[in-house]
Short mmCIF file of C-alpha atoms in Angstrom, two decimals:
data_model
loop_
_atom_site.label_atom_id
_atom_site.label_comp_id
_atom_site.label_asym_id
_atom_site.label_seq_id
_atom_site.Cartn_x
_atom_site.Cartn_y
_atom_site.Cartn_z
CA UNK E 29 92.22 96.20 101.85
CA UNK E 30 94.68 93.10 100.74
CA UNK E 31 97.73 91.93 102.15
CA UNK E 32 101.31 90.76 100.72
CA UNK E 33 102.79 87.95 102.53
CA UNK E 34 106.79 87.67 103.12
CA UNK E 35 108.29 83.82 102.96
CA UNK E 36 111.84 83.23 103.47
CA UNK E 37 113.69 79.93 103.16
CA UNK E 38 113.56 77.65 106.46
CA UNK E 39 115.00 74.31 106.49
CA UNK E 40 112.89 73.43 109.81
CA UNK E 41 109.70 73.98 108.26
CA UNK E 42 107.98 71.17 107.06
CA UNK E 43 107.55 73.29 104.01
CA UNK E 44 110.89 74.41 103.76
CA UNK E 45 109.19 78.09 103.89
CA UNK E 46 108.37 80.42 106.70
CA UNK E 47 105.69 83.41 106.41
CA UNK E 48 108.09 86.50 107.89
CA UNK E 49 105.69 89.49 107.26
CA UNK E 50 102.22 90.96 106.43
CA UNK E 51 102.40 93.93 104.63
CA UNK E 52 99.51 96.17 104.03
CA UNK E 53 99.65 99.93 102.58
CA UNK E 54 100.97 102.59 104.81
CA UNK E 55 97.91 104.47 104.08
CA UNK E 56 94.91 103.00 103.85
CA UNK E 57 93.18 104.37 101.00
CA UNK E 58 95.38 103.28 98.39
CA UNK E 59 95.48 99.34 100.23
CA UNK E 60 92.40 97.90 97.76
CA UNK E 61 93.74 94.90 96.52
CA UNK E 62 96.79 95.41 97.66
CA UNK E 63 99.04 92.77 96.28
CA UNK E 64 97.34 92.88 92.89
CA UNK E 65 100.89 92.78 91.58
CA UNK E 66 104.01 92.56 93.22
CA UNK E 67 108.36 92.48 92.06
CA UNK E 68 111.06 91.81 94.91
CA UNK E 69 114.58 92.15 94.41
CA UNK E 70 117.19 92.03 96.90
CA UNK E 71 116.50 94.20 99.67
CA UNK E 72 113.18 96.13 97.66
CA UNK E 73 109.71 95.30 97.43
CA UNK E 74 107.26 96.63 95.05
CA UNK E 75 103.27 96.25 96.00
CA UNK E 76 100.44 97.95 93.58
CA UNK E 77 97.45 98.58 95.72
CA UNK E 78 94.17 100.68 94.58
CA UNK E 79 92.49 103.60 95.49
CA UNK E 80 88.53 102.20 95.51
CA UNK E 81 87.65 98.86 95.74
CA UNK E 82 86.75 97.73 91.98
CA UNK E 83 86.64 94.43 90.03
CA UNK E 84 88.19 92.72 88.75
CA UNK E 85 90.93 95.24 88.88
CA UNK E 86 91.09 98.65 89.77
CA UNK E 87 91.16 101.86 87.25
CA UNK E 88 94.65 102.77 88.71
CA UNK E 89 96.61 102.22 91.05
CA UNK E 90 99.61 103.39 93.85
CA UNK E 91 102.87 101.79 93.98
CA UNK E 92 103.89 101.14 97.26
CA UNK E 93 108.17 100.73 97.62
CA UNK E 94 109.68 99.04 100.80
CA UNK E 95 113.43 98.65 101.68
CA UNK E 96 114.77 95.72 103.92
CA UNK E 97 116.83 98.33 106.21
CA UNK E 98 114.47 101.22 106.11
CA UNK E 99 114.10 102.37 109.46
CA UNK E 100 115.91 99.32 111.23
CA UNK E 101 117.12 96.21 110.01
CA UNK E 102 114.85 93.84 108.59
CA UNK E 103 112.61 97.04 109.39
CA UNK E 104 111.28 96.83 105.28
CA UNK E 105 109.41 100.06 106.04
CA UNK E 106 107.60 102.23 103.27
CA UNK E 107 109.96 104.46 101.09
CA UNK E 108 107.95 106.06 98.12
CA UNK E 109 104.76 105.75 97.12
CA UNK E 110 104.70 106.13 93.01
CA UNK E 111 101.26 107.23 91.34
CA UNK E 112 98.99 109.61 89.03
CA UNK E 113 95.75 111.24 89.16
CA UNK E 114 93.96 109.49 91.34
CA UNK E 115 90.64 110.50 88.70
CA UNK E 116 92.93 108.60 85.87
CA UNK E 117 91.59 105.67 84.61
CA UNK E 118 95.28 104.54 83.36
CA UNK E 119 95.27 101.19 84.90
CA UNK E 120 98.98 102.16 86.30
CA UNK E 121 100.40 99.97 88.30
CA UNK E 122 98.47 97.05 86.84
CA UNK E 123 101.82 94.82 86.77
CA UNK E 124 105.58 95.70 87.90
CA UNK E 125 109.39 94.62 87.11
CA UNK E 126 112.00 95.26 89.65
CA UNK E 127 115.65 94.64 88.72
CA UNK E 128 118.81 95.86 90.67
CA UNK E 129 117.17 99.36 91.04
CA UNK E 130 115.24 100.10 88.09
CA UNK E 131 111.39 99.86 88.60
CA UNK E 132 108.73 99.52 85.64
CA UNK E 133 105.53 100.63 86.06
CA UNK E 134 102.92 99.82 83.31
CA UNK E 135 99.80 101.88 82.57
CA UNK E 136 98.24 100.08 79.70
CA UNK E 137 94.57 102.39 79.98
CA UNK E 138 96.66 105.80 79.35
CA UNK E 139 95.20 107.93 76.62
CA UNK E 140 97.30 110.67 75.23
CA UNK E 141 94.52 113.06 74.14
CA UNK E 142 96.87 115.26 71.52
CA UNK E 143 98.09 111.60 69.89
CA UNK E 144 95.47 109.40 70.45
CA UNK E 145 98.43 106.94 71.08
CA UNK E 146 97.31 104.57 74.33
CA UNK E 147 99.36 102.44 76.91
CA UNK E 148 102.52 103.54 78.45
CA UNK E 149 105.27 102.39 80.79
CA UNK E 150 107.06 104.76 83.32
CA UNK E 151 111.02 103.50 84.32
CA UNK E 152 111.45 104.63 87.72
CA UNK E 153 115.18 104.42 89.51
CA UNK E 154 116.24 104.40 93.46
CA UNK E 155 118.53 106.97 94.06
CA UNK E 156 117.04 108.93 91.25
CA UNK E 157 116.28 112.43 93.48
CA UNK E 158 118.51 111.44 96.51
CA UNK E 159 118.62 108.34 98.45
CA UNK E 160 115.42 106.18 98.10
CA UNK E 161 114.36 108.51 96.05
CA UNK E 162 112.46 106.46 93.45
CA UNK E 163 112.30 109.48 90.73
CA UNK E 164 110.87 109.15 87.42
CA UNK E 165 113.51 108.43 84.75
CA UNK E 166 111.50 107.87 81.61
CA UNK E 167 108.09 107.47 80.53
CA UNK E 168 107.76 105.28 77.92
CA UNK E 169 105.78 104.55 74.42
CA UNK E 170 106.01 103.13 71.02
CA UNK E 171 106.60 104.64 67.44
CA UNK E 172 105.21 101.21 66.20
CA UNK E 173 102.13 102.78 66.16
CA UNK E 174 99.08 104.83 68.37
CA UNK E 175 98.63 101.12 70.42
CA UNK E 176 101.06 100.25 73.24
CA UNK E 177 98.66 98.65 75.90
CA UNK E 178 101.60 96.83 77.71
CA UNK E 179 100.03 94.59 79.91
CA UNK E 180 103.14 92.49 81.12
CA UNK E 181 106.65 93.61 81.97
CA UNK E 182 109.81 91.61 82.49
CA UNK E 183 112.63 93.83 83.71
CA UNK E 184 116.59 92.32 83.83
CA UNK E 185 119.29 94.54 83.11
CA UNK E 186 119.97 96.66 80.52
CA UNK E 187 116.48 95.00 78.77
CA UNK E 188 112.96 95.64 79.44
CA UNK E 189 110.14 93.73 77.93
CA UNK E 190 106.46 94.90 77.98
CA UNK E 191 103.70 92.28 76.64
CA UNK E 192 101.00 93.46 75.06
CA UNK E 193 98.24 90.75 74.35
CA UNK E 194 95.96 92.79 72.85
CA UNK E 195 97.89 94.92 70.19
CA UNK E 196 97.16 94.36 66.77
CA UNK E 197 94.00 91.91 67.71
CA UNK E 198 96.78 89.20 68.42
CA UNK E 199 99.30 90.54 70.52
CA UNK E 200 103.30 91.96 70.36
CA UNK E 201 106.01 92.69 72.86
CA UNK E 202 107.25 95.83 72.85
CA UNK E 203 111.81 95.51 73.24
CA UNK E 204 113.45 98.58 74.69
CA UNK E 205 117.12 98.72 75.89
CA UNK E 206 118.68 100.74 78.98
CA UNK E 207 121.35 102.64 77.03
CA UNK E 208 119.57 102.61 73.38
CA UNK E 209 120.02 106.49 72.14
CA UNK E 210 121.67 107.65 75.13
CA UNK E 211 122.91 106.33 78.75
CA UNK E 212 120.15 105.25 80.92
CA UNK E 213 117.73 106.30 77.87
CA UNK E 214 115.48 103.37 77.50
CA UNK E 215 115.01 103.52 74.01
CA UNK E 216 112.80 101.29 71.45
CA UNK E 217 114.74 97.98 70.14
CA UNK E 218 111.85 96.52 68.33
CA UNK E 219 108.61 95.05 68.33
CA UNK E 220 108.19 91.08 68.27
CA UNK E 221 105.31 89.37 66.90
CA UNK E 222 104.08 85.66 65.61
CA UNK E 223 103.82 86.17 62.33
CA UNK E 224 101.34 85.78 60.31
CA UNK E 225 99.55 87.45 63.06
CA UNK E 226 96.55 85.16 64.40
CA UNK E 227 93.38 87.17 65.99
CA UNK E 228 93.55 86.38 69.63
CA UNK E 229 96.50 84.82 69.73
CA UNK E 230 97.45 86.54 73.10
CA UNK E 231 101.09 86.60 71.73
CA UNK E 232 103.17 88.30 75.11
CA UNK E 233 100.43 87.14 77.43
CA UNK E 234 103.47 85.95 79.93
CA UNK E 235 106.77 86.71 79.22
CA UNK E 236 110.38 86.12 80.95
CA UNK E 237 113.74 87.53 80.59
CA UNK E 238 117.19 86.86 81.62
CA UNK E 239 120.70 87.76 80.48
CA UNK E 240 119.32 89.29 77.22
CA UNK E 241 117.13 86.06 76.43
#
């Protein structure tokens, strides 16, 4: 099983950084790797950890949610766990984007048998089924065509990006917008790519996103 390690700001330290907490899974069997990906923001922590130890990453994953006050303050005990089949080979959970209560969850490996359409991205919120509730609000895919793969998210506001490296043999990011066809909708904006697309180009291999840039 992995760890996730906690730093907070500390002028004494010769570093100016102090290690505050340890944090393994609350169970066990979903703490391989845990720390494989990671998103903090504010008072929530979001840790993907797998079900079988498998390299170099494993087929999916569980989504382990902490809250700073849960259970005391500064308790940051375990509020949801988020995951699918545990037989899926989906790769959910493979990287995360936190933002003031919205959680994305990508799951590049997921095959939609009746579609053939693979990749998706699941928007999860916190008080979505009660307090802490962490409740699915939308899964998400693309009508740009039957590849999504997203890979990478970046998650601020009413925008979501999700990288995919792979798509098209050189790579696209996949735009969708909080409110686009309908409140808290997360509908399709558009898909970006360097054109004239270059084979394995990796376009959306890292990606960053703030106040709609």
């Amino acid at each position: 099983p992995g760890s996730a390690y906690y730093y907070r700001r500390d002028a004494a330290s010769p570093s100016g950084w102090t290690l505050a907490r340890e944090f393994q899974a609350a169970d066990p069997a979903s703490g391989f790797a845990f720390g494989h990906a990671v998103a903090l923001d504010g008072d929530v922590l979001a840790v993907s950890g797998g079900l079988r130890p498998e390299v170099p990453y494993a087929s999916t994953y569980v989504v382990h949610v902490r809250e700073r006050n849960a259970g005391g303050a500064e308790a940051w005990n375990e509020v949801a766990t988020l995951a699918t089949s545990s037989d899926a080979r989906d790769i959910f959970g493979y990287r995360l984007g936190l933002d003031d209560g919205w959680l994305a969850v990508v799951a590049p490996g997921e095959v939609e048998l009746d579609t053939g359409r693979i990749g998706a991205a699941y928007v999860y919120r916190r008080n979505e089924g009660g307090a802490s509730g962490w409740g699915l609000v939308r899964r998400l895919t693309s009508d740009s065509g039957p590849q999504f793969l997203p890979e990478q998210v970046a998650l601020d506001g009413d925008w979501l990006a999700l990288g995919a490296p792979s798509v098209d043999g050189a790579g696209a990011v996949f735009l969708f917008g909080r409110h686009v066809g309908g409140e808290n909708h997360w509908g399709e904006v558009t898909k970006l790519q360097d054109l004239p697309l270059e084979p394995e180009f990796a376009f959306g291999q890292g990606l960053a996103l703030a106040g709609g840039e």
